[in-house]
Short mmCIF file of C-alpha atoms in Angstrom, two decimals:
data_model
loop_
_atom_site.label_atom_id
_atom_site.label_comp_id
_atom_site.label_asym_id
_atom_site.label_seq_id
_atom_site.Cartn_x
_atom_site.Cartn_y
_atom_site.Cartn_z
CA MET A 16 55.07 23.45 162.31
CA THR A 17 57.42 24.04 159.36
CA MET A 18 55.90 27.47 158.70
CA ALA A 19 56.28 28.46 162.37
CA ILE A 20 59.96 27.44 162.36
CA ARG A 21 60.54 29.40 159.14
CA GLU A 22 58.86 32.47 160.63
CA ASP A 23 61.08 32.19 163.74
CA GLN A 24 64.17 31.90 161.54
CA ASN A 25 63.14 34.98 159.56
CA ARG A 26 62.54 36.95 162.76
CA PHE A 27 65.94 35.91 164.10
CA LYS A 28 67.62 36.91 160.83
CA ASP A 29 65.91 40.31 161.01
CA ILE A 30 67.31 40.76 164.54
CA VAL A 31 70.79 39.80 163.32
CA LYS A 32 70.59 42.23 160.40
CA GLY A 33 69.53 44.96 162.78
CA LYS A 34 72.52 44.27 165.03
CA VAL A 35 74.95 44.30 162.10
CA LYS A 36 73.43 47.50 160.71
CA GLU A 37 73.61 49.14 164.15
CA ASP A 38 77.31 48.27 164.56
CA LEU A 39 78.29 48.42 160.87
CA ARG A 40 81.07 50.95 161.43
CA LYS A 41 82.71 48.53 163.88
CA TYR A 42 82.50 45.60 161.44
CA VAL A 43 83.80 47.71 158.55
CA SER A 44 86.78 49.06 160.49
CA ASN A 45 88.07 45.87 162.14
CA GLY A 46 87.51 43.45 159.28
CA GLU A 47 86.65 40.38 161.35
CA MET A 48 84.10 39.32 158.75
CA ILE A 49 86.57 39.31 155.86
CA GLY A 50 88.59 36.49 157.38
CA LYS A 51 85.46 34.38 157.69
CA ARG A 52 84.35 34.39 154.07
CA GLU A 53 83.14 31.10 152.60
CA ASP A 54 82.22 31.46 148.93
CA GLU A 55 79.22 33.79 148.87
CA TYR A 56 78.67 33.85 152.64
CA VAL A 57 80.35 35.49 155.62
CA LYS A 58 80.23 34.49 159.27
CA ILE A 59 79.52 37.37 161.61
CA PRO A 60 80.45 37.10 165.32
CA LEU A 61 77.65 38.44 167.52
CA PRO A 62 77.03 38.35 171.28
CA ARG A 63 74.59 35.60 172.14
CA ILE A 64 71.04 36.86 171.84
CA ASP A 65 68.87 35.50 174.68
CA ILE A 66 65.11 35.85 174.84
CA PRO A 67 64.15 37.46 178.19
CA ASN A 68 62.03 35.33 180.54
CA PHE A 69 60.97 35.23 184.22
CA ARG A 70 62.83 32.90 186.58
CA TYR A 71 61.46 31.83 189.92
CA GLY A 72 63.69 31.47 192.97
CA PRO A 73 63.65 28.48 195.35
CA LYS A 74 60.75 28.17 197.77
CA GLN A 75 60.97 29.68 201.26
CA SER A 76 63.66 32.11 200.13
CA GLY A 77 61.62 35.21 200.95
CA GLY A 78 60.50 38.01 198.68
CA VAL A 79 61.71 41.43 197.72
CA GLY A 80 62.67 43.55 200.76
CA GLN A 81 62.44 40.62 203.19
CA GLY A 82 66.15 40.16 203.94
CA GLU A 83 68.14 41.32 206.97
CA GLY A 84 68.28 45.02 207.93
CA GLN A 85 65.92 47.84 208.85
CA PRO A 86 63.72 50.02 206.66
CA GLY A 87 65.72 52.97 205.26
CA GLN A 88 69.08 51.36 205.94
CA ASP A 89 71.77 52.08 203.32
CA VAL A 90 72.45 49.01 201.18
CA GLY A 91 76.06 50.05 200.61
CA ASP A 92 78.12 51.62 197.89
CA PRO A 93 77.71 49.75 194.58
CA GLY A 94 81.45 50.14 194.05
CA GLU A 95 82.40 48.22 197.16
CA GLY A 96 83.85 44.85 196.37
CA GLY A 97 84.66 41.80 198.40
CA GLN A 98 87.90 39.90 198.62
CA GLY A 99 86.49 36.65 197.32
CA GLN A 100 88.07 34.31 194.82
CA ALA A 101 87.72 34.54 191.07
CA GLY A 102 84.35 33.44 189.84
CA GLU A 103 83.67 30.27 187.90
CA ALA A 104 80.87 31.62 185.67
CA PRO A 105 81.65 31.94 181.95
CA GLY A 106 81.90 35.34 180.32
CA GLU A 107 79.85 36.58 177.40
CA HIS A 108 79.60 34.02 174.61
CA MET A 109 79.76 34.87 170.93
CA VAL A 110 77.82 33.13 168.20
CA GLU A 111 78.66 33.17 164.50
CA VAL A 112 75.71 33.98 162.27
CA GLU A 113 75.93 33.35 158.53
CA LEU A 114 74.78 36.02 156.08
CA SER A 115 74.99 35.98 152.30
CA MET A 116 76.92 38.65 150.42
CA GLU A 117 73.58 39.79 148.98
CA GLU A 118 72.19 40.36 152.48
CA LEU A 119 75.39 42.14 153.51
CA ALA A 120 75.07 44.45 150.49
CA GLU A 121 71.48 45.25 151.46
CA ILE A 122 72.60 46.20 154.98
CA LEU A 123 75.34 48.43 153.55
CA GLY A 124 72.91 50.08 151.14
CA GLU A 125 70.33 50.73 153.86
CA LYS A 126 72.89 52.09 156.31
CA LEU A 127 74.51 54.47 153.81
CA GLN A 128 71.29 55.09 151.82
CA LEU A 129 73.09 54.15 148.62
CA PRO A 130 71.19 54.60 145.35
CA ARG A 131 70.86 51.75 142.85
CA ILE A 132 73.57 51.71 140.22
CA GLU A 133 72.56 52.60 136.67
CA PRO A 134 74.74 50.47 134.36
CA LYS A 135 76.59 52.31 131.61
CA GLY A 136 76.34 51.21 127.98
CA HIS A 137 73.71 49.24 126.11
CA LYS A 138 75.47 46.14 124.86
CA ASN A 139 74.94 43.20 127.20
CA ILE A 140 75.72 39.49 127.08
CA ASP A 141 72.61 37.28 127.05
CA SER A 142 72.75 34.17 129.23
CA LEU A 143 70.31 31.25 129.10
CA LYS A 144 68.37 30.82 132.31
CA THR A 145 65.89 28.14 133.35
CA LYS A 146 62.60 29.69 134.39
CA PHE A 147 59.92 27.57 136.11
CA THR A 148 56.53 28.54 134.72
CA GLY A 149 53.98 26.23 136.39
CA ILE A 150 52.86 22.65 137.03
CA ALA A 151 52.50 19.98 134.34
CA PRO A 152 51.10 16.39 134.40
CA VAL A 153 54.30 14.96 132.86
CA GLY A 154 57.99 15.56 133.36
CA PRO A 155 61.26 14.07 134.66
CA GLU A 156 61.21 12.54 138.13
CA GLY A 157 63.80 15.03 139.32
CA LEU A 158 61.23 17.82 138.86
CA ARG A 159 58.34 16.06 140.60
CA HIS A 160 56.37 18.57 142.69
CA PHE A 161 55.59 16.71 145.92
CA LYS A 162 52.99 19.10 147.34
CA SER A 163 50.90 19.23 144.16
CA SER A 164 51.13 15.44 143.73
CA TYR A 165 50.02 14.89 147.32
CA LYS A 166 47.05 17.27 147.00
CA SER A 167 45.97 15.60 143.78
CA ALA A 168 46.06 12.15 145.42
CA LEU A 169 44.21 13.44 148.48
CA LYS A 170 41.43 14.95 146.35
CA ARG A 171 41.07 11.71 144.40
CA GLN A 172 40.81 9.56 147.54
CA ILE A 173 38.30 11.92 149.19
CA GLY A 174 36.21 12.04 146.00
CA SER A 175 36.17 8.26 145.67
CA GLY A 176 35.41 7.70 149.38
CA THR A 177 38.58 5.70 150.03
CA TYR A 178 40.14 8.27 152.39
CA ASN A 179 40.06 7.18 156.05
CA ALA A 180 40.49 10.05 158.53
CA GLU A 181 41.34 7.54 161.28
CA GLU A 182 44.24 6.22 159.22
CA PRO A 183 45.18 9.19 156.95
CA LEU A 184 47.25 7.25 154.44
CA VAL A 185 47.56 8.96 151.05
CA LEU A 186 48.99 6.86 148.22
CA PRO A 187 49.55 8.72 144.93
CA ILE A 188 49.18 6.81 141.69
CA ARG A 189 50.61 7.65 138.29
CA ARG A 190 47.88 10.07 137.27
CA ASP A 191 48.30 12.04 140.52
CA MET A 192 51.90 12.97 139.75
CA LYS A 193 52.64 16.64 139.02
CA TYR A 194 55.88 18.12 137.73
CA LYS A 195 57.45 21.55 137.52
CA SER A 196 57.28 22.94 134.01
CA PHE A 197 60.03 25.23 132.74
CA LYS A 198 61.41 27.01 129.72
CA LYS A 199 64.76 28.49 128.72
CA VAL A 200 64.82 32.27 128.51
CA ASN A 201 67.48 34.75 127.44
CA GLN A 202 68.42 37.02 130.31
CA PRO A 203 70.63 40.08 129.72
CA GLN A 204 73.61 40.04 132.03
CA THR A 205 75.46 43.32 132.45
CA GLN A 206 79.18 43.02 132.93
CA ALA A 207 81.50 45.03 135.13
CA VAL A 208 85.19 45.13 136.00
CA ILE A 209 86.88 46.73 138.99
CA ILE A 210 90.54 47.62 138.55
CA TYR A 211 92.27 48.38 141.85
CA MET A 212 95.53 50.33 141.75
CA MET A 213 97.64 50.89 144.85
CA ASP A 214 100.87 52.72 145.65
CA VAL A 215 103.12 50.21 147.45
CA SER A 216 106.11 52.48 148.02
CA GLY A 217 107.72 52.59 151.45
CA SER A 218 105.33 55.26 152.78
CA MET A 219 102.35 52.91 152.38
CA GLY A 220 102.64 50.75 155.50
CA GLU A 221 100.64 47.75 156.70
CA GLU A 222 97.93 49.91 158.26
CA GLN A 223 97.39 51.83 155.03
CA LYS A 224 97.16 48.61 153.01
CA GLU A 225 94.73 47.12 155.54
CA ILE A 226 92.47 50.15 155.10
CA VAL A 227 92.53 49.58 151.33
CA ARG A 228 91.78 45.86 151.83
CA LEU A 229 88.76 46.58 154.02
CA GLU A 230 87.39 49.24 151.70
CA SER A 231 87.81 47.11 148.57
CA PHE A 232 85.87 44.25 150.24
CA TRP A 233 82.84 46.48 150.78
CA ILE A 234 83.08 48.09 147.34
CA ASN A 235 83.11 44.58 145.81
CA THR A 236 80.16 43.52 147.96
CA TRP A 237 78.01 46.43 146.74
CA LEU A 238 78.96 46.13 143.07
CA LYS A 239 78.34 42.36 143.05
CA LYS A 240 74.76 43.07 144.05
CA HIS A 241 74.27 44.95 140.78
CA TYR A 242 76.53 43.02 138.41
CA LYS A 243 76.50 39.23 138.26
CA GLY A 244 79.43 39.18 135.85
CA LEU A 245 81.93 41.08 138.00
CA GLU A 246 85.67 40.78 137.37
CA THR A 247 88.47 42.19 139.52
CA ARG A 248 92.02 43.13 138.47
CA PHE A 249 94.89 44.40 140.64
CA ILE A 250 97.80 46.74 139.87
CA ILE A 251 100.60 47.76 142.24
CA HIS A 252 103.09 50.51 141.59
CA ASP A 253 105.96 52.55 142.94
CA ALA A 254 108.07 54.05 140.16
CA ALA A 255 106.90 51.18 137.91
CA ALA A 256 103.60 49.29 137.74
CA LYS A 257 102.70 45.63 137.32
CA GLU A 258 99.56 43.49 137.49
CA VAL A 259 99.38 40.99 140.37
CA ASP A 260 96.89 38.65 142.05
CA GLU A 261 94.81 39.70 145.05
CA ASP A 262 97.08 38.18 147.69
CA THR A 263 100.18 39.89 146.27
CA PHE A 264 98.26 43.17 145.99
CA PHE A 265 97.77 43.40 149.75
CA ARG A 266 101.10 41.93 150.86
CA THR A 267 103.70 43.60 148.65
CA SER A 268 106.01 46.25 150.11
CA GLU A 269 108.36 48.22 147.92
CA SER A 270 110.58 51.26 148.31
CA GLY A 271 111.82 54.08 146.14
CA GLY A 272 110.01 56.80 144.23
CA THR A 273 106.42 56.95 143.05
CA LEU A 274 105.23 57.50 139.49
CA ILE A 275 101.43 57.36 139.54
CA SER A 276 101.26 57.60 135.76
CA SER A 277 102.86 54.12 135.50
CA ALA A 278 99.73 52.60 137.09
CA TYR A 279 97.37 54.66 134.95
CA LYS A 280 99.18 53.62 131.76
CA LEU A 281 98.93 49.91 132.67
CA CYS A 282 95.29 50.29 133.65
CA GLN A 283 94.55 51.94 130.30
CA GLU A 284 96.27 49.08 128.46
CA ILE A 285 94.20 46.48 130.35
CA ILE A 286 90.92 48.28 129.57
CA GLN A 287 91.76 48.71 125.89
CA ALA A 288 92.79 45.05 125.55
CA ASP A 289 90.04 43.31 127.54
CA TYR A 290 87.16 45.63 128.38
CA PRO A 291 85.59 47.65 125.53
CA SER A 292 83.70 50.52 127.11
CA ASN A 293 80.55 49.85 125.03
CA GLU A 294 80.31 46.35 126.51
CA TRP A 295 81.65 46.76 130.05
CA ASN A 296 80.92 48.89 133.10
CA ILE A 297 84.40 49.95 134.22
CA TYR A 298 85.37 51.01 137.76
CA PRO A 299 89.04 51.98 138.34
CA PHE A 300 89.98 52.74 141.96
CA HIS A 301 93.38 54.16 142.88
CA PHE A 302 94.69 54.31 146.46
CA SER A 303 97.79 56.27 147.48
CA ASP A 304 99.15 58.49 150.24
CA GLY A 305 99.31 61.42 147.81
CA ASP A 306 103.01 61.55 147.01
CA ASN A 307 104.04 61.69 143.36
CA TRP A 308 107.53 61.99 141.88
CA SER A 309 106.99 65.33 140.15
CA GLY A 310 104.49 67.91 139.07
CA GLU A 311 105.11 66.84 135.49
CA ASP A 312 103.93 63.31 136.24
CA THR A 313 100.83 64.67 137.97
CA ARG A 314 100.03 66.73 134.85
CA LEU A 315 100.38 63.54 132.78
CA CYS A 316 97.93 61.75 135.11
CA VAL A 317 95.43 64.61 134.78
CA LYS A 318 95.70 64.44 130.99
CA MET A 319 95.04 60.67 130.99
CA LEU A 320 92.04 61.14 133.23
CA GLN A 321 90.59 63.82 130.96
CA GLU A 322 91.24 62.07 127.66
CA PHE A 323 90.70 58.39 128.48
CA PHE A 324 89.40 57.40 131.91
CA LEU A 325 86.55 59.84 132.46
CA PRO A 326 84.99 59.37 128.98
CA ASN A 327 85.23 55.54 129.14
CA CYS A 328 84.56 54.63 132.78
CA ASN A 329 81.42 54.70 134.92
CA VAL A 330 83.34 56.57 137.59
CA PHE A 331 87.01 56.93 138.52
CA GLY A 332 87.71 56.70 142.25
CA TYR A 333 90.79 58.07 144.00
CA GLY A 334 91.19 57.32 147.72
CA GLN A 335 93.98 59.03 149.63
CA VAL A 336 95.04 57.07 152.70
CA GLU A 337 96.52 59.15 155.51
CA SER A 338 100.22 58.48 156.12
CA LYS A 339 102.69 60.39 158.25
CA TYR A 340 105.21 60.06 155.42
CA GLY A 341 102.93 61.23 152.60
CA SER A 342 102.44 64.85 151.55
CA GLY A 343 98.86 64.39 150.32
CA GLN A 344 99.53 66.72 147.39
CA PHE A 345 98.00 64.52 144.68
CA LEU A 346 94.49 64.85 146.16
CA LYS A 347 94.84 68.64 146.26
CA ASP A 348 95.92 68.69 142.61
CA LEU A 349 92.94 66.57 141.54
CA GLN A 350 90.52 68.69 143.56
CA LYS A 351 91.87 71.82 141.90
CA GLU A 352 91.66 70.35 138.40
CA PHE A 353 88.34 68.50 138.48
CA GLY A 354 86.33 70.35 141.11
CA GLU A 355 82.72 69.10 140.98
CA ASP A 356 83.11 66.74 137.99
CA GLU A 357 80.65 63.88 138.64
CA ARG A 358 82.78 61.41 136.69
CA ILE A 359 85.54 61.35 139.31
CA THR A 360 85.18 60.69 143.02
CA LEU A 361 87.84 61.88 145.46
CA SER A 362 87.94 60.63 149.02
CA GLN A 363 90.29 61.24 151.94
CA ILE A 364 90.61 58.26 154.29
CA GLU A 365 92.20 59.49 157.49
CA SER A 366 91.79 56.27 159.50
CA ARG A 367 89.83 53.03 159.71
CA ASP A 368 86.92 54.90 161.26
CA LYS A 369 86.58 56.89 158.03
CA ILE A 370 86.24 53.84 155.76
CA LEU A 371 82.44 53.88 155.91
CA ASP A 372 82.37 57.57 154.97
CA SER A 373 84.72 56.90 152.07
CA ILE A 374 82.52 54.04 150.78
CA LYS A 375 79.63 56.53 150.80
CA ASP A 376 81.79 58.93 148.78
CA PHE A 377 82.60 56.29 146.16
CA LEU A 378 79.21 54.59 145.81
CA GLY A 379 76.79 57.36 146.69
CA LYS A 380 76.43 58.66 143.12
CA GLY A 381 74.78 55.50 141.77
CA ARG A 382 77.03 55.40 138.70
#
């Protein structure tokens, strides 16, 4: 019975995953899952999934084609409606299905055909992990293996002739008890940090920041699948840059000019202070509407990318969010300077509907 229930649960989960994968662009663009995060799980609203079945009508109600009217008579225009009162039947119900972040990452990877990430660097931190290796006759009671203990007792009673099939009572004794055996093993744990930078000048409105919020959620989800030790840092900037927490990152609105180099300088300081490139996989992502204060500052940004970021990071991502107030020039300058350089990823995000395509741009290289 337990196995049948588990199989049904697995089949239902497969159906749910298929629905989410089918409508992934919708879930990515409207962000209804992000507000329903609980630790490592998200709740996904889905239309109720009913299993089709036959229903019989009441007796003496006649069969198909046995109502009033003559053969060949028009049954009426499907668009014709009556003048009756509003119905009492409920509309379509939604159910919330829980998926882990790991399962969500798998759906994203399958939908976008994302390659596995190859971690950069060779120095890892080893963490001790408990690994269960088998069954032992002794051990702590907390690790007692019920199924093996039961089978041992059952074999003993059958062998001694004390087992009664009419009253199948199995009573384990001390020598029947079995316990999980384990050992401590060193497991390499690769580390990664994501540093998000965002222009919060007046031209970056609420819609632009919401696009960044949605995209960063999915980038985090994919990278967490590959790195168990994932850290996230946030930098906002207009003409000056500062580090903030996640909530401030998505809620701050500023005004005035934009100096992109201020964010790059702070990001470089954070990496040099806390994340040596031979120990960490480093992912800086910068989001802006493409306006910069001057061509001189853009040249400074290009120099920093060439001399520091590209040699020390797995990949540097720049996402340009469409804004009616932004010129979009910074993306053009980077395209002209770096061309097909695999170490930098440039993505233009015109609207929410383009978020999924932008995620593919950023994560599709497997770096």
